[in-house]
mmCIF file of C-alpha atoms in Angstrom:
data_model
loop_
_atom_site.group_PDB
_atom_site.id
_atom_site.type_symbol
_atom_site.label_atom_id
_atom_site.label_comp_id
_atom_site.label_asym_id
_atom_site.label_seq_id
_atom_site.Cartn_x
_atom_site.Cartn_y
_atom_site.Cartn_z
ATOM 1 C CA UNK A 1 117.263 103.768 93.329
ATOM 2 C CA UNK A 2 119.132 101.389 95.584
ATOM 3 C CA UNK A 3 117.655 98.852 98.010
ATOM 4 C CA UNK A 4 118.966 99.133 101.570
ATOM 5 C CA UNK A 5 116.846 96.322 103.035
ATOM 6 C CA UNK A 6 114.118 93.980 101.798
ATOM 7 C CA UNK A 7 111.865 92.080 104.217
ATOM 8 C CA UNK A 8 109.049 89.642 103.477
ATOM 9 C CA UNK A 9 106.157 90.138 105.904
ATOM 10 C CA UNK A 10 103.852 87.111 105.489
ATOM 11 C CA UNK A 11 101.597 88.182 108.373
ATOM 12 C CA UNK A 12 100.536 91.347 106.512
ATOM 13 C CA UNK A 13 100.996 89.744 103.084
ATOM 14 C CA UNK A 14 103.489 92.349 101.871
ATOM 15 C CA UNK A 15 107.143 93.031 101.069
ATOM 16 C CA UNK A 16 108.809 95.953 102.873
ATOM 17 C CA UNK A 17 111.588 97.656 100.909
ATOM 18 C CA UNK A 18 113.832 100.325 102.433
ATOM 19 C CA UNK A 19 115.387 102.367 99.650
ATOM 20 C CA UNK A 20 117.799 105.211 98.973
ATOM 21 C CA UNK A 21 117.442 107.418 95.904
ATOM 22 C CA UNK A 22 120.467 109.547 94.970
ATOM 23 C CA UNK A 23 119.352 112.624 93.026
ATOM 24 C CA UNK A 24 122.216 115.113 93.182
ATOM 25 C CA UNK A 25 121.560 118.184 91.075
ATOM 26 C CA UNK A 26 117.869 117.385 90.630
ATOM 27 C CA UNK A 27 114.787 117.887 92.828
ATOM 28 C CA UNK A 28 113.382 115.339 95.243
ATOM 29 C CA UNK A 29 111.689 112.548 93.272
ATOM 30 C CA UNK A 30 107.899 112.691 93.180
ATOM 31 C CA UNK A 31 105.685 110.060 94.764
ATOM 32 C CA UNK A 32 104.846 108.785 91.257
ATOM 33 C CA UNK A 33 108.564 108.418 90.442
ATOM 34 C CA UNK A 34 109.102 106.441 93.656
ATOM 35 C CA UNK A 35 106.107 104.189 92.886
ATOM 36 C CA UNK A 36 107.506 103.470 89.418
ATOM 37 C CA UNK A 37 110.960 102.809 90.886
ATOM 38 C CA UNK A 38 109.651 100.316 93.451
ATOM 39 C CA UNK A 39 107.459 98.629 90.809
ATOM 40 C CA UNK A 40 110.486 98.168 88.539
ATOM 41 C CA UNK A 41 112.654 96.755 91.356
ATOM 42 C CA UNK A 42 110.148 94.271 92.812
ATOM 43 C CA UNK A 43 109.228 91.560 90.275
ATOM 44 C CA UNK A 44 105.521 90.852 89.867
ATOM 45 C CA UNK A 45 104.433 93.973 91.747
ATOM 46 C CA UNK A 46 101.384 96.037 90.818
ATOM 47 C CA UNK A 47 101.700 99.833 91.037
ATOM 48 C CA UNK A 48 98.176 100.027 92.479
ATOM 49 C CA UNK A 49 99.259 97.896 95.454
ATOM 50 C CA UNK A 50 102.344 99.902 96.493
ATOM 51 C CA UNK A 51 102.496 102.461 99.309
ATOM 52 C CA UNK A 52 105.484 104.739 99.952
ATOM 53 C CA UNK A 53 106.088 105.889 103.551
ATOM 54 C CA UNK A 54 108.752 107.585 105.686
ATOM 55 C CA UNK A 55 110.248 109.612 102.829
ATOM 56 C CA UNK A 56 113.096 111.803 104.100
ATOM 57 C CA UNK A 57 115.401 114.073 102.115
ATOM 58 C CA UNK A 58 118.504 115.421 103.859
ATOM 59 C CA UNK A 59 119.199 119.133 103.523
ATOM 60 C CA UNK A 60 122.179 119.795 101.272
ATOM 61 C CA UNK A 61 122.556 116.153 100.279
ATOM 62 C CA UNK A 62 120.916 114.862 97.113
ATOM 63 C CA UNK A 63 119.705 111.675 98.762
ATOM 64 C CA UNK A 64 116.214 110.556 99.736
ATOM 65 C CA UNK A 65 115.366 107.501 101.834
ATOM 66 C CA UNK A 66 112.000 105.850 102.278
ATOM 67 C CA UNK A 67 110.000 102.698 102.814
ATOM 68 C CA UNK A 68 108.024 101.013 100.048
ATOM 69 C CA UNK A 69 105.283 98.557 101.008
ATOM 70 C CA UNK A 70 104.361 96.166 98.196
ATOM 71 C CA UNK A 71 101.100 94.324 98.910
ATOM 72 C CA UNK A 72 100.140 91.115 97.131
ATOM 73 C CA UNK A 73 96.414 91.935 96.853
ATOM 74 C CA UNK A 74 93.927 94.739 97.486
ATOM 75 C CA UNK A 75 92.365 92.960 100.453
ATOM 76 C CA UNK A 76 95.714 92.922 102.290
ATOM 77 C CA UNK A 77 96.081 96.629 101.657
ATOM 78 C CA UNK A 78 93.055 97.403 103.849
ATOM 79 C CA UNK A 79 95.356 97.578 106.900
ATOM 80 C CA UNK A 80 96.520 101.002 105.677
ATOM 81 C CA UNK A 81 94.606 103.984 107.117
ATOM 82 C CA UNK A 82 92.068 105.807 104.960
ATOM 83 C CA UNK A 83 94.208 108.929 104.550
ATOM 84 C CA UNK A 84 96.923 106.807 102.891
ATOM 85 C CA UNK A 85 94.393 105.538 100.322
ATOM 86 C CA UNK A 86 93.235 109.121 99.689
ATOM 87 C CA UNK A 87 96.835 110.278 99.261
ATOM 88 C CA UNK A 88 97.434 107.743 96.487
ATOM 89 C CA UNK A 89 93.997 107.924 94.836
ATOM 90 C CA UNK A 90 95.250 110.172 92.023
ATOM 91 C CA UNK A 91 98.126 107.788 91.246
ATOM 92 C CA UNK A 92 96.066 104.598 91.066
ATOM 93 C CA UNK A 93 94.601 103.185 87.860
ATOM 94 C CA UNK A 94 91.233 102.771 89.618
ATOM 95 C CA UNK A 95 90.222 105.789 91.666
ATOM 96 C CA UNK A 96 88.342 103.730 94.256
ATOM 97 C CA UNK A 97 90.435 103.016 97.343
ATOM 98 C CA UNK A 98 90.258 99.466 98.741
ATOM 99 C CA UNK A 99 89.430 100.757 102.244
ATOM 100 C CA UNK A 100 86.223 102.438 101.064
ATOM 101 C CA UNK A 101 84.487 99.074 100.672
ATOM 102 C CA UNK A 102 84.967 98.278 104.364
ATOM 103 C CA UNK A 103 83.825 101.756 105.378
ATOM 104 C CA UNK A 104 80.590 101.353 103.385
ATOM 105 C CA UNK A 105 79.899 98.015 105.077
ATOM 106 C CA UNK A 106 80.494 99.537 108.529
ATOM 107 C CA UNK A 107 78.136 102.442 107.760
ATOM 108 C CA UNK A 108 75.421 100.028 106.594
ATOM 109 C CA UNK A 109 75.789 98.021 109.822
ATOM 110 C CA UNK A 110 75.601 101.189 111.935
ATOM 111 C CA UNK A 111 72.468 102.361 110.096
ATOM 112 C CA UNK A 112 70.745 99.004 110.555
ATOM 113 C CA UNK A 113 71.660 99.043 114.265
ATOM 114 C CA UNK A 114 70.298 102.590 114.602
ATOM 115 C CA UNK A 115 67.003 101.627 112.916
ATOM 116 C CA UNK A 116 66.519 98.709 115.301
ATOM 117 C CA UNK A 117 67.005 100.891 118.383
ATOM 118 C CA UNK A 118 64.288 103.404 117.445
ATOM 119 C CA UNK A 119 61.417 100.913 117.058
#
């Protein structure tokens, strides 16, 4: 795995890593392989706080490019949509996605608002 570009994004509390993975003669690397690769490249990163996006493999060329987002904490990771958390739920050490906490709070607020309107 080779790093094409590395950007610090303090506003979203993450590091954005564009990478290229040369895999001639072997299949496209799995999402788990890419997570492990990004975790080994970025010092101090936690595999549970990494998201891989924009993965593209060129036809006939054993090269895959993508974007790895390394978050510093679970709270910062809540900016990712729910389907991203579901996609990585099987690869995380804890199966609970960080976004689910916010969804539960929103549902509780909606239910309390609904109860108040019926009285």
